[in-house]
């Protein structure tokens, strides 16, 4: 059951890993904040349409949890995506992607601070090992390179913290479908991004994109909307419900590795130490999955407890 559930966060992180180079190429024509807002205006519209078709208008109600939904939407959707796009204007995609690998540690620390649940030593240790592998991939064995990230790195720290809070928050909405949680938080985050974009355009911090600019980045925008903002986020929230926030967050270590592979396909030639780092990251993820899969056997006569089954299959939703 957990093996099947692992496919959801895996799908998400692979989609996001490709997205970093895609978004970086679009930033040559559209400002970061406007690009993020355009992306989520489209994605939110798609998510609302799917939610109405599958669950009806009643699913748009917050059920007394409006404040929590708005906070998670602003911190997670708006915070992560705005900071990430701003960071991509200051550093290379593979450098920015490195910070995403800190999500497992951040998520566990958020859970510790919020719920008082100490991270399991083995899970935390494997998260750090995977992060070390990612560091080898991105820095080619020279940790001194981390000091060159500058402003982009600072922005990514804020982005990852926001996503860690969002991931932990998603695990607290087990009675909602991943589709409902994703849609309502996306709407809150999109509203915040739209307000920020209008304000930034008004004071001259950025400029509203012309139709020609949006047309020029249409392929990148289509990928970022359909794959990055709809399929991947639905898959991620499904994975969080099935595996738990801490276990799902481990897969974020594969985001920079995926970005690295994309850069190779574009002509980048890796050094042996980078290949070693990729192997270390994958091995740590596999070990973490095996370590968390084991469960105590139920006593005779006890009712077996299974993982909660999410009601949304993102791939099926996207292809209908």
PDB file of C-alpha atoms in Angstrom:
ATOM      1  CA  UNK A   1       0.000   0.000   0.000  1.00  0.00           C
ATOM      2  CA  UNK A   2       2.806   2.384   0.904  1.00  0.00           C
ATOM      3  CA  UNK A   3       4.631   1.523  -2.323  1.00  0.00           C
ATOM      4  CA  UNK A   4       1.623   2.706  -4.323  1.00  0.00           C
ATOM      5  CA  UNK A   5       1.232   5.755  -2.113  1.00  0.00           C
ATOM      6  CA  UNK A   6       4.875   6.684  -2.729  1.00  0.00           C
ATOM      7  CA  UNK A   7       4.056   7.174  -6.422  1.00  0.00           C
ATOM      8  CA  UNK A   8       2.163  10.377  -5.593  1.00  0.00           C
ATOM      9  CA  UNK A   9       4.961  12.444  -4.021  1.00  0.00           C
ATOM     10  CA  UNK A  10       7.359  10.940  -6.558  1.00  0.00           C
ATOM     11  CA  UNK A  11       5.189  12.229  -9.412  1.00  0.00           C
ATOM     12  CA  UNK A  12       5.052  15.636  -7.740  1.00  0.00           C
ATOM     13  CA  UNK A  13       8.770  16.074  -7.183  1.00  0.00           C
ATOM     14  CA  UNK A  14       9.673  14.926 -10.678  1.00  0.00           C
ATOM     15  CA  UNK A  15       7.287  17.505 -12.102  1.00  0.00           C
ATOM     16  CA  UNK A  16       8.705  20.236  -9.873  1.00  0.00           C
ATOM     17  CA  UNK A  17      12.293  19.290 -10.649  1.00  0.00           C
ATOM     18  CA  UNK A  18      11.696  19.911 -14.349  1.00  0.00           C
ATOM     19  CA  UNK A  19       9.832  23.110 -13.550  1.00  0.00           C
ATOM     20  CA  UNK A  20      12.819  25.068 -12.195  1.00  0.00           C
ATOM     21  CA  UNK A  21      14.634  25.308 -15.564  1.00  0.00           C
ATOM     22  CA  UNK A  22      11.293  25.891 -17.289  1.00  0.00           C
ATOM     23  CA  UNK A  23      10.427  28.857 -15.055  1.00  0.00           C
ATOM     24  CA  UNK A  24      13.955  30.270 -15.284  1.00  0.00           C
ATOM     25  CA  UNK A  25      13.626  30.514 -19.070  1.00  0.00           C
ATOM     26  CA  UNK A  26      10.247  32.296 -18.745  1.00  0.00           C
ATOM     27  CA  UNK A  27      11.651  34.956 -16.404  1.00  0.00           C
ATOM     28  CA  UNK A  28      13.506  36.521 -19.312  1.00  0.00           C
ATOM     29  CA  UNK A  29      10.175  37.908 -20.563  1.00  0.00           C
ATOM     30  CA  UNK A  30       7.892  38.184 -17.508  1.00  0.00           C
ATOM     31  CA  UNK A  31       8.625  39.536 -14.010  1.00  0.00           C
ATOM     32  CA  UNK A  32       8.710  36.885 -11.232  1.00  0.00           C
ATOM     33  CA  UNK A  33       5.636  38.036  -9.325  1.00  0.00           C
ATOM     34  CA  UNK A  34       3.512  38.534 -12.436  1.00  0.00           C
ATOM     35  CA  UNK A  35       4.587  35.138 -13.771  1.00  0.00           C
ATOM     36  CA  UNK A  36       3.585  33.452 -10.508  1.00  0.00           C
ATOM     37  CA  UNK A  37       0.242  35.245 -10.440  1.00  0.00           C
ATOM     38  CA  UNK A  38      -0.579  34.401 -14.063  1.00  0.00           C
ATOM     39  CA  UNK A  39       0.315  30.790 -13.410  1.00  0.00           C
ATOM     40  CA  UNK A  40      -1.956  30.416 -10.407  1.00  0.00           C
ATOM     41  CA  UNK A  41      -4.860  32.377 -11.823  1.00  0.00           C
ATOM     42  CA  UNK A  42      -5.014  29.746 -14.536  1.00  0.00           C
ATOM     43  CA  UNK A  43      -4.341  26.841 -12.173  1.00  0.00           C
ATOM     44  CA  UNK A  44      -6.938  27.987  -9.638  1.00  0.00           C
ATOM     45  CA  UNK A  45      -9.556  28.183 -12.378  1.00  0.00           C
ATOM     46  CA  UNK A  46      -8.785  24.604 -13.433  1.00  0.00           C
ATOM     47  CA  UNK A  47      -8.854  23.330  -9.853  1.00  0.00           C
ATOM     48  CA  UNK A  48     -12.191  25.005  -9.117  1.00  0.00           C
ATOM     49  CA  UNK A  49     -13.722  23.520 -12.261  1.00  0.00           C
ATOM     50  CA  UNK A  50     -12.525  20.015 -11.344  1.00  0.00           C
ATOM     51  CA  UNK A  51     -13.733  20.397  -7.751  1.00  0.00           C
ATOM     52  CA  UNK A  52     -17.199  21.509  -8.843  1.00  0.00           C
ATOM     53  CA  UNK A  53     -17.481  18.580 -11.242  1.00  0.00           C
ATOM     54  CA  UNK A  54     -16.325  15.967  -8.739  1.00  0.00           C
ATOM     55  CA  UNK A  55     -17.621  17.199  -5.373  1.00  0.00           C
ATOM     56  CA  UNK A  56     -20.141  19.967  -6.060  1.00  0.00           C
ATOM     57  CA  UNK A  57     -20.421  23.552  -4.868  1.00  0.00           C
ATOM     58  CA  UNK A  58     -20.580  22.492  -1.219  1.00  0.00           C
ATOM     59  CA  UNK A  59     -16.880  21.574  -1.358  1.00  0.00           C
ATOM     60  CA  UNK A  60     -16.018  25.267  -1.776  1.00  0.00           C
ATOM     61  CA  UNK A  61     -17.118  25.929   1.807  1.00  0.00           C
ATOM     62  CA  UNK A  62     -14.373  26.151   4.409  1.00  0.00           C
ATOM     63  CA  UNK A  63     -16.282  24.240   7.077  1.00  0.00           C
ATOM     64  CA  UNK A  64     -15.276  26.586   9.875  1.00  0.00           C
ATOM     65  CA  UNK A  65     -11.586  26.413   8.967  1.00  0.00           C
ATOM     66  CA  UNK A  66     -11.335  29.534   6.812  1.00  0.00           C
ATOM     67  CA  UNK A  67      -8.518  31.146   8.805  1.00  0.00           C
ATOM     68  CA  UNK A  68      -6.365  28.031   8.674  1.00  0.00           C
ATOM     69  CA  UNK A  69      -6.999  27.587   4.952  1.00  0.00           C
ATOM     70  CA  UNK A  70      -6.128  31.220   4.187  1.00  0.00           C
ATOM     71  CA  UNK A  71      -2.937  31.132   6.255  1.00  0.00           C
ATOM     72  CA  UNK A  72      -1.749  27.917   4.629  1.00  0.00           C
ATOM     73  CA  UNK A  73      -2.644  29.196   1.176  1.00  0.00           C
ATOM     74  CA  UNK A  74      -0.772  32.466   1.653  1.00  0.00           C
ATOM     75  CA  UNK A  75       2.252  30.901   3.362  1.00  0.00           C
ATOM     76  CA  UNK A  76       2.431  27.806   1.181  1.00  0.00           C
ATOM     77  CA  UNK A  77       1.224  28.753  -2.273  1.00  0.00           C
ATOM     78  CA  UNK A  78       2.016  32.459  -2.341  1.00  0.00           C
ATOM     79  CA  UNK A  79       5.104  32.332  -0.131  1.00  0.00           C
ATOM     80  CA  UNK A  80       6.810  29.366  -1.732  1.00  0.00           C
ATOM     81  CA  UNK A  81       6.088  30.263  -5.346  1.00  0.00           C
ATOM     82  CA  UNK A  82       6.785  33.997  -5.134  1.00  0.00           C
ATOM     83  CA  UNK A  83      10.049  33.520  -3.257  1.00  0.00           C
ATOM     84  CA  UNK A  84      11.110  30.743  -5.625  1.00  0.00           C
ATOM     85  CA  UNK A  85      10.519  32.802  -8.746  1.00  0.00           C
ATOM     86  CA  UNK A  86      12.285  35.787  -7.209  1.00  0.00           C
ATOM     87  CA  UNK A  87      15.212  33.532  -6.259  1.00  0.00           C
ATOM     88  CA  UNK A  88      15.473  32.184  -9.814  1.00  0.00           C
ATOM     89  CA  UNK A  89      16.273  35.719 -10.940  1.00  0.00           C
ATOM     90  CA  UNK A  90      19.397  35.652  -8.738  1.00  0.00           C
ATOM     91  CA  UNK A  91      20.755  32.093  -9.013  1.00  0.00           C
ATOM     92  CA  UNK A  92      20.854  29.094 -11.356  1.00  0.00           C
ATOM     93  CA  UNK A  93      17.990  26.563 -11.265  1.00  0.00           C
ATOM     94  CA  UNK A  94      20.178  23.759  -9.871  1.00  0.00           C
ATOM     95  CA  UNK A  95      21.393  26.030  -7.071  1.00  0.00           C
ATOM     96  CA  UNK A  96      17.895  27.070  -6.116  1.00  0.00           C
ATOM     97  CA  UNK A  97      16.681  23.483  -6.267  1.00  0.00           C
ATOM     98  CA  UNK A  98      19.238  22.513  -3.630  1.00  0.00           C
ATOM     99  CA  UNK A  99      17.301  24.409  -0.981  1.00  0.00           C
ATOM    100  CA  UNK A 100      14.169  22.411  -1.728  1.00  0.00           C
ATOM    101  CA  UNK A 101      16.015  19.362  -0.394  1.00  0.00           C
ATOM    102  CA  UNK A 102      15.896  20.887   3.089  1.00  0.00           C
ATOM    103  CA  UNK A 103      12.095  20.409   3.118  1.00  0.00           C
ATOM    104  CA  UNK A 104      12.185  17.050   4.985  1.00  0.00           C
ATOM    105  CA  UNK A 105      14.189  18.529   7.855  1.00  0.00           C
ATOM    106  CA  UNK A 106      12.111  21.729   7.900  1.00  0.00           C
ATOM    107  CA  UNK A 107       8.836  19.770   7.882  1.00  0.00           C
ATOM    108  CA  UNK A 108       9.946  17.619  10.794  1.00  0.00           C
ATOM    109  CA  UNK A 109      11.018  20.696  12.755  1.00  0.00           C
ATOM    110  CA  UNK A 110       7.679  22.398  12.031  1.00  0.00           C
ATOM    111  CA  UNK A 111       5.875  19.288  13.263  1.00  0.00           C
ATOM    112  CA  UNK A 112       8.033  19.290  16.389  1.00  0.00           C
ATOM    113  CA  UNK A 113       7.285  22.971  17.073  1.00  0.00           C
ATOM    114  CA  UNK A 114       3.568  22.713  16.206  1.00  0.00           C
ATOM    115  CA  UNK A 115       2.622  19.329  17.659  1.00  0.00           C
ATOM    116  CA  UNK A 116       5.465  18.556  20.049  1.00  0.00           C
ATOM    117  CA  UNK A 117       6.306  15.400  18.069  1.00  0.00           C
ATOM    118  CA  UNK A 118      10.042  14.784  18.089  1.00  0.00           C
ATOM    119  CA  UNK A 119      11.427  13.610  14.747  1.00  0.00           C
ATOM    120  CA  UNK A 120      12.374   9.941  14.634  1.00  0.00           C
ATOM    121  CA  UNK A 121      16.186   9.825  14.846  1.00  0.00           C
ATOM    122  CA  UNK A 122      16.492   7.443  11.887  1.00  0.00           C
ATOM    123  CA  UNK A 123      14.181   9.507   9.674  1.00  0.00           C
ATOM    124  CA  UNK A 124      16.010  12.709  10.542  1.00  0.00           C
ATOM    125  CA  UNK A 125      19.396  11.070   9.972  1.00  0.00           C
ATOM    126  CA  UNK A 126      18.371   9.770   6.547  1.00  0.00           C
ATOM    127  CA  UNK A 127      17.018  13.197   5.632  1.00  0.00           C
ATOM    128  CA  UNK A 128      20.399  14.707   6.433  1.00  0.00           C
ATOM    129  CA  UNK A 129      22.213  11.979   4.464  1.00  0.00           C
ATOM    130  CA  UNK A 130      19.997  12.647   1.453  1.00  0.00           C
ATOM    131  CA  UNK A 131      20.667  16.365   1.819  1.00  0.00           C
ATOM    132  CA  UNK A 132      24.393  15.668   1.887  1.00  0.00           C
ATOM    133  CA  UNK A 133      24.039  13.737  -1.363  1.00  0.00           C
ATOM    134  CA  UNK A 134      22.177  16.635  -2.944  1.00  0.00           C
ATOM    135  CA  UNK A 135      24.922  18.980  -1.762  1.00  0.00           C
ATOM    136  CA  UNK A 136      27.489  16.861  -3.590  1.00  0.00           C
ATOM    137  CA  UNK A 137      25.346  16.956  -6.728  1.00  0.00           C
ATOM    138  CA  UNK A 138      24.939  20.712  -6.778  1.00  0.00           C
ATOM    139  CA  UNK A 139      28.294  21.889  -5.390  1.00  0.00           C
ATOM    140  CA  UNK A 140      30.467  19.219  -7.038  1.00  0.00           C
ATOM    141  CA  UNK A 141      32.025  18.487  -3.687  1.00  0.00           C
ATOM    142  CA  UNK A 142      32.902  22.076  -2.834  1.00  0.00           C
ATOM    143  CA  UNK A 143      30.727  23.375   0.005  1.00  0.00           C
ATOM    144  CA  UNK A 144      32.297  26.791  -0.460  1.00  0.00           C
ATOM    145  CA  UNK A 145      29.930  27.197  -3.387  1.00  0.00           C
ATOM    146  CA  UNK A 146      26.996  27.498  -1.019  1.00  0.00           C
ATOM    147  CA  UNK A 147      28.239  30.917   0.069  1.00  0.00           C
ATOM    148  CA  UNK A 148      27.700  32.267  -3.448  1.00  0.00           C
ATOM    149  CA  UNK A 149      23.918  31.897  -3.391  1.00  0.00           C
ATOM    150  CA  UNK A 150      23.434  35.296  -1.778  1.00  0.00           C
ATOM    151  CA  UNK A 151      19.980  36.890  -2.035  1.00  0.00           C
ATOM    152  CA  UNK A 152      18.569  33.967  -3.974  1.00  0.00           C
ATOM    153  CA  UNK A 153      19.493  31.611  -1.154  1.00  0.00           C
ATOM    154  CA  UNK A 154      17.880  33.823   1.473  1.00  0.00           C
ATOM    155  CA  UNK A 155      14.674  33.893  -0.541  1.00  0.00           C
ATOM    156  CA  UNK A 156      14.696  30.118  -0.860  1.00  0.00           C
ATOM    157  CA  UNK A 157      15.030  29.707   2.902  1.00  0.00           C
ATOM    158  CA  UNK A 158      11.751  31.615   3.227  1.00  0.00           C
ATOM    159  CA  UNK A 159      10.214  29.586   0.404  1.00  0.00           C
ATOM    160  CA  UNK A 160      11.103  26.219   1.932  1.00  0.00           C
ATOM    161  CA  UNK A 161       9.941  27.280   5.390  1.00  0.00           C
ATOM    162  CA  UNK A 162       6.578  28.234   3.882  1.00  0.00           C
ATOM    163  CA  UNK A 163       6.284  24.898   2.082  1.00  0.00           C
ATOM    164  CA  UNK A 164       7.229  22.996   5.228  1.00  0.00           C
ATOM    165  CA  UNK A 165       4.405  24.739   7.107  1.00  0.00           C
ATOM    166  CA  UNK A 166       2.002  24.021   4.229  1.00  0.00           C
ATOM    167  CA  UNK A 167       2.990  20.346   4.077  1.00  0.00           C
ATOM    168  CA  UNK A 168       2.462  19.933   7.802  1.00  0.00           C
ATOM    169  CA  UNK A 169      -0.871  21.749   7.542  1.00  0.00           C
ATOM    170  CA  UNK A 170      -2.037  19.449   4.743  1.00  0.00           C
ATOM    171  CA  UNK A 171      -1.661  16.440   7.033  1.00  0.00           C
ATOM    172  CA  UNK A 172      -4.209  18.003   9.411  1.00  0.00           C
ATOM    173  CA  UNK A 173      -6.994  17.972   6.790  1.00  0.00           C
ATOM    174  CA  UNK A 174      -7.410  14.202   6.522  1.00  0.00           C
ATOM    175  CA  UNK A 175     -11.211  14.483   6.369  1.00  0.00           C
ATOM    176  CA  UNK A 176     -10.974  16.619   3.217  1.00  0.00           C
ATOM    177  CA  UNK A 177     -10.076  15.226  -0.189  1.00  0.00           C
ATOM    178  CA  UNK A 178      -6.680  16.368  -1.519  1.00  0.00           C
ATOM    179  CA  UNK A 179      -8.569  18.078  -4.353  1.00  0.00           C
ATOM    180  CA  UNK A 180     -10.627  20.191  -1.948  1.00  0.00           C
ATOM    181  CA  UNK A 181      -7.657  21.141   0.218  1.00  0.00           C
ATOM    182  CA  UNK A 182      -5.509  21.994  -2.805  1.00  0.00           C
ATOM    183  CA  UNK A 183      -8.227  24.096  -4.443  1.00  0.00           C
ATOM    184  CA  UNK A 184      -9.203  26.145  -1.398  1.00  0.00           C
ATOM    185  CA  UNK A 185      -5.607  26.869  -0.366  1.00  0.00           C
ATOM    186  CA  UNK A 186      -4.717  27.685  -3.969  1.00  0.00           C
ATOM    187  CA  UNK A 187      -7.566  30.205  -4.127  1.00  0.00           C
ATOM    188  CA  UNK A 188      -6.314  31.932  -0.968  1.00  0.00           C
ATOM    189  CA  UNK A 189      -2.734  31.989  -2.206  1.00  0.00           C
ATOM    190  CA  UNK A 190      -3.749  33.247  -5.645  1.00  0.00           C
ATOM    191  CA  UNK A 191      -5.756  36.115  -4.132  1.00  0.00           C
ATOM    192  CA  UNK A 192      -2.691  37.152  -2.127  1.00  0.00           C
ATOM    193  CA  UNK A 193      -0.448  36.953  -5.197  1.00  0.00           C
ATOM    194  CA  UNK A 194      -2.890  38.963  -7.302  1.00  0.00           C
ATOM    195  CA  UNK A 195      -3.063  41.723  -4.679  1.00  0.00           C
ATOM    196  CA  UNK A 196       0.736  41.806  -4.439  1.00  0.00           C
ATOM    197  CA  UNK A 197       1.128  41.942  -8.232  1.00  0.00           C
ATOM    198  CA  UNK A 198      -1.332  44.820  -8.602  1.00  0.00           C
ATOM    199  CA  UNK A 199       0.473  46.731  -5.869  1.00  0.00           C
ATOM    200  CA  UNK A 200       3.924  46.031  -7.321  1.00  0.00           C
ATOM    201  CA  UNK A 201       2.804  47.136 -10.789  1.00  0.00           C
ATOM    202  CA  UNK A 202       1.217  50.294  -9.385  1.00  0.00           C
ATOM    203  CA  UNK A 203       4.387  51.464  -7.607  1.00  0.00           C
ATOM    204  CA  UNK A 204       6.690  50.506 -10.472  1.00  0.00           C
ATOM    205  CA  UNK A 205       8.501  47.575  -8.847  1.00  0.00           C
ATOM    206  CA  UNK A 206       7.579  45.512 -11.864  1.00  0.00           C
ATOM    207  CA  UNK A 207       5.641  45.937 -15.097  1.00  0.00           C
ATOM    208  CA  UNK A 208       2.509  44.133 -16.215  1.00  0.00           C
ATOM    209  CA  UNK A 209       3.418  41.756 -19.063  1.00  0.00           C
ATOM    210  CA  UNK A 210       2.295  42.568 -22.574  1.00  0.00           C
ATOM    211  CA  UNK A 211       0.273  40.044 -24.561  1.00  0.00           C
ATOM    212  CA  UNK A 212       3.340  39.334 -26.685  1.00  0.00           C
ATOM    213  CA  UNK A 213       5.364  38.468 -23.575  1.00  0.00           C
ATOM    214  CA  UNK A 214       2.736  36.031 -22.324  1.00  0.00           C
ATOM    215  CA  UNK A 215       2.500  34.469 -25.789  1.00  0.00           C
ATOM    216  CA  UNK A 216       6.280  34.051 -25.855  1.00  0.00           C
ATOM    217  CA  UNK A 217       6.280  32.086 -22.599  1.00  0.00           C
ATOM    218  CA  UNK A 218       3.057  30.156 -23.314  1.00  0.00           C
ATOM    219  CA  UNK A 219       4.785  26.715 -23.456  1.00  0.00           C
ATOM    220  CA  UNK A 220       6.555  27.300 -20.135  1.00  0.00           C
ATOM    221  CA  UNK A 221       3.371  28.659 -18.589  1.00  0.00           C
ATOM    222  CA  UNK A 222       1.369  25.667 -19.798  1.00  0.00           C
ATOM    223  CA  UNK A 223       3.807  23.253 -18.171  1.00  0.00           C
ATOM    224  CA  UNK A 224       3.969  25.256 -14.935  1.00  0.00           C
ATOM    225  CA  UNK A 225       0.159  25.383 -14.729  1.00  0.00           C
ATOM    226  CA  UNK A 226      -0.910  21.887 -15.781  1.00  0.00           C
ATOM    227  CA  UNK A 227       1.990  19.845 -14.431  1.00  0.00           C
ATOM    228  CA  UNK A 228       3.530  22.033 -11.731  1.00  0.00           C
ATOM    229  CA  UNK A 229       0.455  23.662 -10.200  1.00  0.00           C
ATOM    230  CA  UNK A 230      -2.360  21.157 -10.804  1.00  0.00           C
ATOM    231  CA  UNK A 231      -1.134  17.569 -11.225  1.00  0.00           C
ATOM    232  CA  UNK A 232       1.951  17.894  -9.007  1.00  0.00           C
ATOM    233  CA  UNK A 233       0.235  19.700  -6.125  1.00  0.00           C
ATOM    234  CA  UNK A 234      -2.723  17.302  -6.159  1.00  0.00           C
ATOM    235  CA  UNK A 235      -0.294  14.393  -6.181  1.00  0.00           C
ATOM    236  CA  UNK A 236       1.697  15.947  -3.341  1.00  0.00           C
ATOM    237  CA  UNK A 237      -1.302  16.486  -1.076  1.00  0.00           C
ATOM    238  CA  UNK A 238      -2.513  12.961  -1.838  1.00  0.00           C
ATOM    239  CA  UNK A 239       0.892  11.629  -0.843  1.00  0.00           C
ATOM    240  CA  UNK A 240       0.875  13.669   2.369  1.00  0.00           C
ATOM    241  CA  UNK A 241      -2.494  12.170   3.357  1.00  0.00           C
ATOM    242  CA  UNK A 242      -1.395   8.618   2.615  1.00  0.00           C
ATOM    243  CA  UNK A 243       2.170   8.687   3.917  1.00  0.00           C
ATOM    244  CA  UNK A 244       2.166  11.524   6.443  1.00  0.00           C
ATOM    245  CA  UNK A 245       3.948  14.861   6.146  1.00  0.00           C
ATOM    246  CA  UNK A 246       7.369  13.688   7.366  1.00  0.00           C
ATOM    247  CA  UNK A 247       7.544  10.677   5.046  1.00  0.00           C
ATOM    248  CA  UNK A 248       6.224  12.514   1.990  1.00  0.00           C
ATOM    249  CA  UNK A 249       8.650  15.385   2.562  1.00  0.00           C
ATOM    250  CA  UNK A 250      11.573  13.004   2.099  1.00  0.00           C
ATOM    251  CA  UNK A 251      10.837  12.894  -1.610  1.00  0.00           C
ATOM    252  CA  UNK A 252      11.659  16.593  -1.940  1.00  0.00           C
ATOM    253  CA  UNK A 253      15.310  15.529  -1.988  1.00  0.00           C
ATOM    254  CA  UNK A 254      14.730  14.333  -5.554  1.00  0.00           C
ATOM    255  CA  UNK A 255      13.731  17.789  -6.829  1.00  0.00           C
ATOM    256  CA  UNK A 256      17.311  19.083  -7.257  1.00  0.00           C
ATOM    257  CA  UNK A 257      18.451  15.746  -8.656  1.00  0.00           C
ATOM    258  CA  UNK A 258      15.723  15.981 -11.306  1.00  0.00           C
ATOM    259  CA  UNK A 259      16.735  19.552 -12.083  1.00  0.00           C
ATOM    260  CA  UNK A 260      20.308  18.357 -12.392  1.00  0.00           C
ATOM    261  CA  UNK A 261      19.269  15.676 -14.919  1.00  0.00           C
ATOM    262  CA  UNK A 262      17.406  18.285 -16.962  1.00  0.00           C
ATOM    263  CA  UNK A 263      20.509  20.453 -17.052  1.00  0.00           C
ATOM    264  CA  UNK A 264      22.523  17.458 -18.298  1.00  0.00           C
ATOM    265  CA  UNK A 265      19.996  16.981 -21.087  1.00  0.00           C
ATOM    266  CA  UNK A 266      20.582  20.617 -22.002  1.00  0.00           C
ATOM    267  CA  UNK A 267      24.313  20.020 -22.412  1.00  0.00           C
ATOM    268  CA  UNK A 268      25.765  20.121 -18.896  1.00  0.00           C
ATOM    269  CA  UNK A 269      28.474  17.526 -18.201  1.00  0.00           C
ATOM    270  CA  UNK A 270      28.609  16.237 -14.606  1.00  0.00           C
ATOM    271  CA  UNK A 271      31.698  15.333 -12.629  1.00  0.00           C
ATOM    272  CA  UNK A 272      32.011  11.938 -10.876  1.00  0.00           C
ATOM    273  CA  UNK A 273      31.370  13.471  -7.442  1.00  0.00           C
ATOM    274  CA  UNK A 274      27.990  14.712  -8.660  1.00  0.00           C
ATOM    275  CA  UNK A 275      26.982  11.223  -9.783  1.00  0.00           C
ATOM    276  CA  UNK A 276      28.031   9.897  -6.363  1.00  0.00           C
ATOM    277  CA  UNK A 277      25.828  12.525  -4.721  1.00  0.00           C
ATOM    278  CA  UNK A 278      22.814  11.502  -6.795  1.00  0.00           C
ATOM    279  CA  UNK A 279      23.340   7.867  -5.796  1.00  0.00           C
ATOM    280  CA  UNK A 280      23.591   8.818  -2.103  1.00  0.00           C
ATOM    281  CA  UNK A 281      20.327  10.789  -2.285  1.00  0.00           C
ATOM    282  CA  UNK A 282      18.387   7.965  -3.933  1.00  0.00           C
ATOM    283  CA  UNK A 283      19.807   5.377  -1.529  1.00  0.00           C
ATOM    284  CA  UNK A 284      18.812   7.484   1.489  1.00  0.00           C
ATOM    285  CA  UNK A 285      15.258   7.855   0.169  1.00  0.00           C
ATOM    286  CA  UNK A 286      14.928   4.121  -0.441  1.00  0.00           C
ATOM    287  CA  UNK A 287      16.273   3.379   3.046  1.00  0.00           C
ATOM    288  CA  UNK A 288      13.851   5.857   4.618  1.00  0.00           C
ATOM    289  CA  UNK A 289      10.922   4.298   2.754  1.00  0.00           C
ATOM    290  CA  UNK A 290      11.896   0.803   3.915  1.00  0.00           C
ATOM    291  CA  UNK A 291      12.458   1.972   7.491  1.00  0.00           C
ATOM    292  CA  UNK A 292       9.044   3.614   7.763  1.00  0.00           C
ATOM    293  CA  UNK A 293       7.184   0.808   5.996  1.00  0.00           C
ATOM    294  CA  UNK A 294       7.534  -1.647   8.867  1.00  0.00           C
ATOM    295  CA  UNK A 295       4.546  -1.676  11.244  1.00  0.00           C
ATOM    296  CA  UNK A 296       3.861  -3.593  14.411  1.00  0.00           C
ATOM    297  CA  UNK A 297       1.648  -6.587  13.845  1.00  0.00           C
ATOM    298  CA  UNK A 298      -1.886  -6.345  15.160  1.00  0.00           C
ATOM    299  CA  UNK A 299      -2.827  -8.501  18.136  1.00  0.00           C
ATOM    300  CA  UNK A 300      -5.215 -11.392  17.460  1.00  0.00           C
ATOM    301  CA  UNK A 301      -8.758 -10.232  16.984  1.00  0.00           C
ATOM    302  CA  UNK A 302      -7.779  -6.601  16.486  1.00  0.00           C
ATOM    303  CA  UNK A 303      -9.101  -4.668  13.533  1.00  0.00           C
ATOM    304  CA  UNK A 304      -6.369  -3.768  11.072  1.00  0.00           C
ATOM    305  CA  UNK A 305      -5.792  -0.076  10.536  1.00  0.00           C
ATOM    306  CA  UNK A 306      -5.048   0.895   6.983  1.00  0.00           C
ATOM    307  CA  UNK A 307      -3.815   4.081   5.455  1.00  0.00           C
ATOM    308  CA  UNK A 308      -6.552   6.605   4.713  1.00  0.00           C
ATOM    309  CA  UNK A 309      -7.450   6.346   1.073  1.00  0.00           C
ATOM    310  CA  UNK A 310      -7.386   9.642  -0.770  1.00  0.00           C
ATOM    311  CA  UNK A 311     -10.302  10.161  -3.110  1.00  0.00           C
ATOM    312  CA  UNK A 312      -8.402  11.970  -5.837  1.00  0.00           C
ATOM    313  CA  UNK A 313      -6.180  10.356  -8.419  1.00  0.00           C
ATOM    314  CA  UNK A 314      -4.402  13.386  -9.979  1.00  0.00           C
ATOM    315  CA  UNK A 315      -3.530  11.568 -13.195  1.00  0.00           C
ATOM    316  CA  UNK A 316      -7.092  10.405 -13.708  1.00  0.00           C
ATOM    317  CA  UNK A 317      -8.441  13.851 -12.930  1.00  0.00           C
ATOM    318  CA  UNK A 318      -6.093  15.489 -15.415  1.00  0.00           C
ATOM    319  CA  UNK A 319      -6.988  13.118 -18.220  1.00  0.00           C
ATOM    320  CA  UNK A 320     -10.750  13.335 -17.878  1.00  0.00           C
TER     321      UNK A 320
END
